[in-house]
PDB file of C-alpha atoms in Angstrom:
ATOM      1  CA  ASP A 159       0.198   0.066   0.131  1.00 60.00           C
ATOM      2  CA  ALA A 160       0.935   3.488  -0.894  1.00 62.00           C
ATOM      3  CA  LYS A 161       2.766   5.732   1.980  1.00 86.00           C
ATOM      4  CA  THR A 162       0.972   9.008   2.695  1.00 93.00           C
ATOM      5  CA  THR A 163       2.565  12.127   4.498  1.00 94.00           C
ATOM      6  CA  GLN A 164      -0.003  14.446   5.906  1.00 96.00           C
ATOM      7  CA  PRO A 165       1.147  17.677   8.333  1.00 97.00           C
ATOM      8  CA  PRO A 166       1.238  16.616  11.948  1.00 95.00           C
ATOM      9  CA  SER A 167      -0.961  19.642  13.107  1.00 96.00           C
ATOM     10  CA  MET A 168      -3.255  22.181  11.962  1.00 97.00           C
ATOM     11  CA  ASP A 169      -6.042  24.295  13.561  1.00 95.00           C
ATOM     12  CA  CYS A 170      -9.102  26.309  12.108  1.00 95.00           C
ATOM     13  CA  ALA A 171     -12.000  28.407  13.712  1.00 97.00           C
ATOM     14  CA  GLU A 172     -15.405  26.882  14.353  1.00 97.00           C
ATOM     15  CA  GLY A 173     -17.806  27.508  11.599  1.00 96.00           C
ATOM     16  CA  ARG A 174     -15.188  27.889   9.104  1.00 96.00           C
ATOM     17  CA  ALA A 175     -14.003  24.996   6.385  1.00 97.00           C
ATOM     18  CA  ALA A 176     -11.234  22.608   7.459  1.00 97.00           C
ATOM     19  CA  ASN A 177      -8.835  21.420   4.595  1.00 98.00           C
ATOM     20  CA  LEU A 178      -6.675  18.743   5.353  1.00 98.00           C
ATOM     21  CA  PRO A 179      -3.929  17.691   3.025  1.00 97.00           C
ATOM     22  CA  CYS A 180      -2.282  14.640   2.160  1.00 97.00           C
ATOM     23  CA  ASN A 181      -0.083  13.643  -0.455  1.00 96.00           C
ATOM     24  CA  HIS A 182       0.478   9.743  -1.707  1.00 94.00           C
ATOM     25  CA  SER A 183       2.845  10.218  -4.650  1.00 93.00           C
ATOM     26  CA  THR A 184       3.110   6.556  -5.091  1.00 91.00           C
ATOM     27  CA  ILE A 185      -0.467   5.836  -4.944  1.00 91.00           C
ATOM     28  CA  SER A 186      -1.202   2.622  -7.621  1.00 88.00           C
ATOM     29  CA  GLY A 187      -4.113   2.924 -10.061  1.00 87.00           C
ATOM     30  CA  ASN A 188      -6.318   0.296  -7.955  1.00 84.00           C
ATOM     31  CA  GLU A 189      -5.746   1.973  -4.725  1.00 87.00           C
ATOM     32  CA  TYR A 190      -8.493   4.441  -2.866  1.00 89.00           C
ATOM     33  CA  VAL A 191      -8.057   7.126  -0.605  1.00 92.00           C
ATOM     34  CA  TYR A 192      -9.631   6.650   2.567  1.00 92.00           C
ATOM     35  CA  TRP A 193     -10.428   9.307   5.609  1.00 95.00           C
ATOM     36  CA  TYR A 194     -10.756   7.688   9.402  1.00 94.00           C
ATOM     37  CA  ARG A 195     -10.687  10.271  12.208  1.00 96.00           C
ATOM     38  CA  GLN A 196     -10.031   9.519  15.955  1.00 95.00           C
ATOM     39  CA  ILE A 197     -11.685  11.398  18.781  1.00 94.00           C
ATOM     40  CA  HIS A 198      -9.624  11.519  21.575  1.00 87.00           C
ATOM     41  CA  SER A 199      -9.442   8.070  23.097  1.00 80.00           C
ATOM     42  CA  GLN A 200     -12.527   6.441  20.897  1.00 90.00           C
ATOM     43  CA  GLY A 201     -12.138   3.710  18.082  1.00 92.00           C
ATOM     44  CA  PRO A 202     -11.359   5.120  14.885  1.00 93.00           C
ATOM     45  CA  GLN A 203     -14.444   6.356  12.638  1.00 94.00           C
ATOM     46  CA  TYR A 204     -14.842   6.333   8.890  1.00 92.00           C
ATOM     47  CA  ILE A 205     -15.509   9.287   7.084  1.00 95.00           C
ATOM     48  CA  ILE A 206     -15.403   8.838   3.110  1.00 94.00           C
ATOM     49  CA  HIS A 207     -13.007   7.442   0.483  1.00 91.00           C
ATOM     50  CA  GLY A 208     -12.683   8.014  -3.234  1.00 92.00           C
ATOM     51  CA  LEU A 209     -10.715   6.149  -6.164  1.00 90.00           C
ATOM     52  CA  LYS A 210     -10.443   9.592  -8.613  1.00 90.00           C
ATOM     53  CA  ASN A 211     -13.272  11.250  -8.380  1.00 87.00           C
ATOM     54  CA  ASN A 212     -14.332  14.071  -6.012  1.00 93.00           C
ATOM     55  CA  GLU A 213     -16.550  12.509  -3.193  1.00 94.00           C
ATOM     56  CA  THR A 214     -19.313  13.887  -0.705  1.00 96.00           C
ATOM     57  CA  ASN A 215     -21.233  12.872   1.624  1.00 94.00           C
ATOM     58  CA  GLU A 216     -22.961  14.111   5.082  1.00 93.00           C
ATOM     59  CA  MET A 217     -19.658  14.429   6.873  1.00 93.00           C
ATOM     60  CA  ALA A 218     -17.242  15.800   4.434  1.00 97.00           C
ATOM     61  CA  SER A 219     -15.675  16.342   1.036  1.00 97.00           C
ATOM     62  CA  LEU A 220     -13.002  14.676  -0.559  1.00 97.00           C
ATOM     63  CA  ILE A 221     -11.203  16.370  -3.518  1.00 97.00           C
ATOM     64  CA  ILE A 222      -8.547  14.161  -5.131  1.00 96.00           C
ATOM     65  CA  THR A 223      -6.255  16.103  -7.991  1.00 96.00           C
ATOM     66  CA  GLU A 224      -6.200  14.551 -11.193  1.00 94.00           C
ATOM     67  CA  ASP A 225      -2.945  12.738 -11.122  1.00 94.00           C
ATOM     68  CA  ARG A 226      -4.657  11.869  -7.782  1.00 95.00           C
ATOM     69  CA  LYS A 227      -0.967  11.694  -5.924  1.00 95.00           C
ATOM     70  CA  SER A 228      -2.605  13.915  -3.305  1.00 96.00           C
ATOM     71  CA  SER A 229      -6.010  14.640  -1.850  1.00 97.00           C
ATOM     72  CA  THR A 230      -7.536  17.234   0.419  1.00 97.00           C
ATOM     73  CA  LEU A 231     -10.309  16.558   2.969  1.00 98.00           C
ATOM     74  CA  ILE A 232     -12.640  19.078   3.452  1.00 98.00           C
ATOM     75  CA  LEU A 233     -14.932  19.743   6.628  1.00 97.00           C
ATOM     76  CA  PRO A 234     -17.269  22.666   5.177  1.00 96.00           C
ATOM     77  CA  HIS A 235     -18.455  23.930   8.278  1.00 95.00           C
ATOM     78  CA  ALA A 236     -16.363  22.739  11.446  1.00 96.00           C
ATOM     79  CA  THR A 237     -17.662  22.517  15.038  1.00 96.00           C
ATOM     80  CA  LEU A 238     -15.438  21.825  17.893  1.00 96.00           C
ATOM     81  CA  ARG A 239     -16.537  18.086  18.002  1.00 95.00           C
ATOM     82  CA  ASP A 240     -14.487  17.715  15.063  1.00 97.00           C
ATOM     83  CA  THR A 241     -11.037  18.231  16.876  1.00 97.00           C
ATOM     84  CA  ALA A 242      -9.901  14.833  16.188  1.00 97.00           C
ATOM     85  CA  VAL A 243      -6.922  13.252  14.475  1.00 95.00           C
ATOM     86  CA  TYR A 244      -7.570  12.530  10.790  1.00 97.00           C
ATOM     87  CA  TYR A 245      -5.748   9.743   9.070  1.00 95.00           C
ATOM     88  CA  CYS A 246      -5.602   9.649   5.152  1.00 95.00           C
ATOM     89  CA  ILE A 247      -4.979   6.083   4.116  1.00 92.00           C
ATOM     90  CA  VAL A 248      -4.443   4.610   0.820  1.00 90.00           C
ATOM     91  CA  ARG A 249      -5.279   0.455   0.181  1.00 84.00           C
ATOM     92  CA  ALA A 250      -6.480  -1.616  -2.386  1.00 78.00           C
ATOM     93  CA  ILE A 251     -10.225  -2.137  -2.267  1.00 68.00           C
ATOM     94  CA  ASP A 252      -9.897  -5.594  -3.932  1.00 63.00           C
ATOM     95  CA  SER A 253      -7.064  -7.198  -2.368  1.00 55.00           C
ATOM     96  CA  SER A 254      -5.684  -5.732   0.612  1.00 55.00           C
ATOM     97  CA  TYR A 255      -7.873  -5.523   3.919  1.00 68.00           C
ATOM     98  CA  LYS A 256      -5.254  -3.862   5.933  1.00 72.00           C
ATOM     99  CA  LEU A 257      -5.686  -0.065   7.072  1.00 79.00           C
ATOM    100  CA  ILE A 258      -1.908   1.206   7.704  1.00 81.00           C
ATOM    101  CA  PHE A 259      -2.306   4.240   9.720  1.00 83.00           C
ATOM    102  CA  GLY A 260       0.575   6.756   9.971  1.00 83.00           C
ATOM    103  CA  SER A 261       0.627   9.490  12.386  1.00 84.00           C
ATOM    104  CA  GLY A 262      -2.207  11.368  10.833  1.00 92.00           C
ATOM    105  CA  THR A 263      -2.972  15.121  11.449  1.00 96.00           C
ATOM    106  CA  ARG A 264      -4.218  16.557  14.823  1.00 96.00           C
ATOM    107  CA  LEU A 265      -7.028  19.499  13.741  1.00 98.00           C
ATOM    108  CA  LEU A 266      -7.938  21.676  16.803  1.00 97.00           C
ATOM    109  CA  VAL A 267     -10.905  23.543  15.971  1.00 97.00           C
ATOM    110  CA  ARG A 268     -10.927  26.925  18.206  1.00 96.00           C
ATOM    111  CA  PRO A 269     -13.915  28.637  19.637  1.00 95.00           C
TER     112      PRO A 269
ATOM    113  CA  ASN B   2     -27.091  -2.672  16.392  1.00 76.00           C
ATOM    114  CA  ALA B   3     -24.581  -2.238  18.579  1.00 82.00           C
ATOM    115  CA  GLY B   4     -21.950  -2.207  16.238  1.00 93.00           C
ATOM    116  CA  VAL B   5     -18.801  -3.735  17.168  1.00 96.00           C
ATOM    117  CA  THR B   6     -18.552  -3.897  21.150  1.00 96.00           C
ATOM    118  CA  GLN B   7     -15.564  -4.617  23.683  1.00 97.00           C
ATOM    119  CA  THR B   8     -15.033  -5.860  26.830  1.00 97.00           C
ATOM    120  CA  PRO B   9     -13.594  -4.776  29.391  1.00 97.00           C
ATOM    121  CA  LYS B  10     -12.956  -1.076  28.972  1.00 95.00           C
ATOM    122  CA  PHE B  11      -9.965  -0.615  31.215  1.00 96.00           C
ATOM    123  CA  ARG B  12      -7.625  -3.230  32.767  1.00 96.00           C
ATOM    124  CA  ILE B  13      -4.617  -3.779  35.065  1.00 97.00           C
ATOM    125  CA  LEU B  14      -2.493  -6.481  34.860  1.00 96.00           C
ATOM    126  CA  LYS B  15       0.501  -7.779  36.707  1.00 97.00           C
ATOM    127  CA  ILE B  16       3.245  -8.831  34.389  1.00 97.00           C
ATOM    128  CA  GLY B  17       3.130 -12.474  33.388  1.00 96.00           C
ATOM    129  CA  GLN B  18      -0.761 -12.674  34.120  1.00 97.00           C
ATOM    130  CA  SER B  19      -2.896 -13.683  31.368  1.00 96.00           C
ATOM    131  CA  MET B  20      -6.175 -12.479  30.281  1.00 96.00           C
ATOM    132  CA  THR B  21      -8.655 -12.073  27.298  1.00 97.00           C
ATOM    133  CA  LEU B  22      -9.922  -8.743  25.703  1.00 98.00           C
ATOM    134  CA  GLN B  23     -13.337  -9.553  23.963  1.00 98.00           C
ATOM    135  CA  CYS B  24     -14.935  -8.265  20.702  1.00 98.00           C
ATOM    136  CA  ALA B  25     -18.225  -8.780  19.192  1.00 98.00           C
ATOM    137  CA  GLN B  26     -19.996  -7.344  16.005  1.00 97.00           C
ATOM    138  CA  ASP B  27     -23.667  -7.892  15.317  1.00 95.00           C
ATOM    139  CA  MET B  28     -23.336  -6.686  11.811  1.00 93.00           C
ATOM    140  CA  ASN B  29     -22.481  -9.810  10.000  1.00 92.00           C
ATOM    141  CA  HIS B  30     -19.270  -8.995   8.935  1.00 93.00           C
ATOM    142  CA  ASN B  31     -16.766 -11.693   7.733  1.00 91.00           C
ATOM    143  CA  TYR B  32     -13.852 -10.115   8.563  1.00 92.00           C
ATOM    144  CA  MET B  33     -12.783  -9.483  11.944  1.00 94.00           C
ATOM    145  CA  TYR B  34      -9.530  -7.308  13.303  1.00 94.00           C
ATOM    146  CA  TRP B  35      -7.487  -6.575  16.238  1.00 96.00           C
ATOM    147  CA  TYR B  36      -5.247  -3.440  16.450  1.00 95.00           C
ATOM    148  CA  ARG B  37      -3.147  -1.909  19.406  1.00 96.00           C
ATOM    149  CA  GLN B  38      -2.053   1.984  19.824  1.00 94.00           C
ATOM    150  CA  ASP B  39       0.521   2.697  21.795  1.00 92.00           C
ATOM    151  CA  PRO B  40       0.925   6.655  22.738  1.00 86.00           C
ATOM    152  CA  GLY B  41       0.723   9.448  19.856  1.00 81.00           C
ATOM    153  CA  MET B  42       0.987   6.606  17.261  1.00 85.00           C
ATOM    154  CA  GLY B  43      -0.834   5.300  14.700  1.00 85.00           C
ATOM    155  CA  LEU B  44      -2.559   1.497  15.081  1.00 90.00           C
ATOM    156  CA  LYS B  45      -0.532  -1.596  14.322  1.00 92.00           C
ATOM    157  CA  LEU B  46      -2.636  -4.684  13.167  1.00 92.00           C
ATOM    158  CA  ILE B  47      -2.178  -7.339  15.534  1.00 95.00           C
ATOM    159  CA  TYR B  48      -4.138 -10.214  14.074  1.00 95.00           C
ATOM    160  CA  TYR B  49      -7.307 -10.838  11.510  1.00 93.00           C
ATOM    161  CA  SER B  50      -9.912 -13.306  10.304  1.00 94.00           C
ATOM    162  CA  VAL B  51     -11.578 -13.825   7.149  1.00 90.00           C
ATOM    163  CA  GLY B  52     -14.388 -15.553   8.507  1.00 91.00           C
ATOM    164  CA  ALA B  53     -15.004 -18.497  11.507  1.00 93.00           C
ATOM    165  CA  GLY B  54     -11.934 -20.565  11.791  1.00 93.00           C
ATOM    166  CA  ILE B  55      -9.752 -18.702   9.840  1.00 93.00           C
ATOM    167  CA  THR B  56      -7.244 -16.251  11.153  1.00 95.00           C
ATOM    168  CA  ASP B  57      -4.091 -14.672  10.320  1.00 92.00           C
ATOM    169  CA  LYS B  58      -1.056 -12.746  11.424  1.00 93.00           C
ATOM    170  CA  GLY B  59      -0.895  -8.695  11.210  1.00 91.00           C
ATOM    171  CA  GLU B  60       2.202  -6.846  11.476  1.00 89.00           C
ATOM    172  CA  VAL B  61       2.722  -7.484  15.297  1.00 94.00           C
ATOM    173  CA  PRO B  62       1.278 -10.601  16.497  1.00 96.00           C
ATOM    174  CA  ASN B  63       4.074 -11.579  19.199  1.00 96.00           C
ATOM    175  CA  GLY B  64       2.781 -12.523  22.623  1.00 95.00           C
ATOM    176  CA  TYR B  65      -0.928 -12.600  21.348  1.00 97.00           C
ATOM    177  CA  ASN B  66      -3.199 -15.035  20.543  1.00 97.00           C
ATOM    178  CA  VAL B  67      -6.903 -15.348  19.003  1.00 97.00           C
ATOM    179  CA  SER B  68      -9.605 -17.562  17.932  1.00 95.00           C
ATOM    180  CA  ARG B  69     -12.920 -17.256  15.801  1.00 96.00           C
ATOM    181  CA  SER B  70     -15.392 -19.608  16.463  1.00 96.00           C
ATOM    182  CA  THR B  71     -18.469 -18.014  15.443  1.00 96.00           C
ATOM    183  CA  THR B  72     -18.657 -15.078  12.629  1.00 95.00           C
ATOM    184  CA  GLU B  73     -19.862 -12.703  15.657  1.00 96.00           C
ATOM    185  CA  ASP B  74     -17.153 -12.824  18.301  1.00 97.00           C
ATOM    186  CA  PHE B  75     -13.240 -12.688  17.902  1.00 98.00           C
ATOM    187  CA  PRO B  76     -11.445 -12.629  21.307  1.00 98.00           C
ATOM    188  CA  LEU B  77      -7.864 -11.599  21.885  1.00 98.00           C
ATOM    189  CA  ARG B  78      -5.563 -13.645  24.555  1.00 97.00           C
ATOM    190  CA  LEU B  79      -2.684 -12.275  26.313  1.00 95.00           C
ATOM    191  CA  GLU B  80      -0.605 -15.374  27.470  1.00 89.00           C
ATOM    192  CA  LEU B  81       2.311 -14.060  29.666  1.00 94.00           C
ATOM    193  CA  ALA B  82       1.713 -10.022  29.990  1.00 95.00           C
ATOM    194  CA  ALA B  83       4.313  -7.916  29.684  1.00 96.00           C
ATOM    195  CA  PRO B  84       4.949  -3.893  30.236  1.00 96.00           C
ATOM    196  CA  SER B  85       5.537  -3.660  26.140  1.00 95.00           C
ATOM    197  CA  GLN B  86       1.575  -4.330  26.001  1.00 96.00           C
ATOM    198  CA  THR B  87       0.306  -1.776  27.678  1.00 96.00           C
ATOM    199  CA  SER B  88      -1.614  -0.214  24.701  1.00 97.00           C
ATOM    200  CA  VAL B  89      -5.219   0.580  23.735  1.00 97.00           C
ATOM    201  CA  TYR B  90      -6.554  -2.027  21.758  1.00 98.00           C
ATOM    202  CA  PHE B  91      -9.169  -1.731  19.159  1.00 97.00           C
ATOM    203  CA  CYS B  92     -11.723  -4.386  17.550  1.00 97.00           C
ATOM    204  CA  ALA B  93     -12.717  -3.564  14.316  1.00 95.00           C
ATOM    205  CA  SER B  94     -14.875  -5.431  11.366  1.00 94.00           C
ATOM    206  CA  SER B  95     -15.895  -5.436   8.379  1.00 91.00           C
ATOM    207  CA  TYR B  96     -17.861  -6.992   5.071  1.00 87.00           C
ATOM    208  CA  SER B  97     -15.729  -8.553   2.231  1.00 80.00           C
ATOM    209  CA  ASP B  98     -17.399  -9.835  -1.169  1.00 76.00           C
ATOM    210  CA  ARG B  99     -15.973 -11.405  -4.115  1.00 67.00           C
ATOM    211  CA  GLY B 100     -12.445  -9.217  -2.964  1.00 64.00           C
ATOM    212  CA  HIS B 101     -14.264  -6.512  -2.098  1.00 66.00           C
ATOM    213  CA  THR B 102     -13.503  -5.340   1.164  1.00 66.00           C
ATOM    214  CA  ASP B 103     -15.544  -2.481   2.536  1.00 73.00           C
ATOM    215  CA  THR B 104     -15.064   0.273   5.587  1.00 84.00           C
ATOM    216  CA  GLN B 105     -14.100  -1.094   8.573  1.00 89.00           C
ATOM    217  CA  TYR B 106     -15.665  -0.220  11.768  1.00 92.00           C
ATOM    218  CA  PHE B 107     -14.027   0.264  14.943  1.00 95.00           C
ATOM    219  CA  GLY B 108     -15.393  -0.714  18.848  1.00 96.00           C
ATOM    220  CA  PRO B 109     -14.500   1.757  21.637  1.00 95.00           C
ATOM    221  CA  GLY B 110     -11.366   0.153  22.705  1.00 96.00           C
ATOM    222  CA  THR B 111      -9.565  -1.732  25.402  1.00 97.00           C
ATOM    223  CA  ARG B 112      -7.056   0.268  27.708  1.00 96.00           C
ATOM    224  CA  LEU B 113      -4.657  -2.244  29.040  1.00 97.00           C
ATOM    225  CA  THR B 114      -1.697  -1.358  31.558  1.00 96.00           C
ATOM    226  CA  VAL B 115       0.819  -4.154  32.312  1.00 96.00           C
ATOM    227  CA  LEU B 116       2.902  -3.461  35.705  1.00 95.00           C
TER     228      LEU B 116
END
């Protein structure tokens, strides 16, 4: 599975959009980009995933660049409850069961 | 649905003691996983199971054993607890069909301290 690179920490103001970047320059054609988050001491929570098209669900939007070497997770209106560690994970959905967690980005939402 | 449940929430063990961490899911998922998370680090896969009666090692299996006698349950056994096993343990499950492995859902975790 491709390695990902994320900034160790970010912050944003409550009510504003939080844009979390992820680099995955060695991603293969059959690998998806997954985002999970972990709120303090809880189990990781699935947010969204995508292959090459942009995706949106009730939690967030995922923007993947055309060359697929990077992506951005967007929380459109961040709340204090979005303070968490966000993990960007790349894996092949048809062959790999594994989720390889890196260190993630610690997002702090400020009041 | 309760999702993925884990017991106990907290446990303190003495070196050399043994214990079983319980994990159950009610989503009829065929895949189940055990991860550990050390302070400030990401999760590491200990063992996984693709169905009842089938288990396999992950990245860090030493010191642990698992069994999968039913679809619902996937207990993790520590035989001789060591301080290096102090960690938070997460169980997860997912559904896989014809090679397509779906999203993993995680339990709330068991915080284990070995003194």
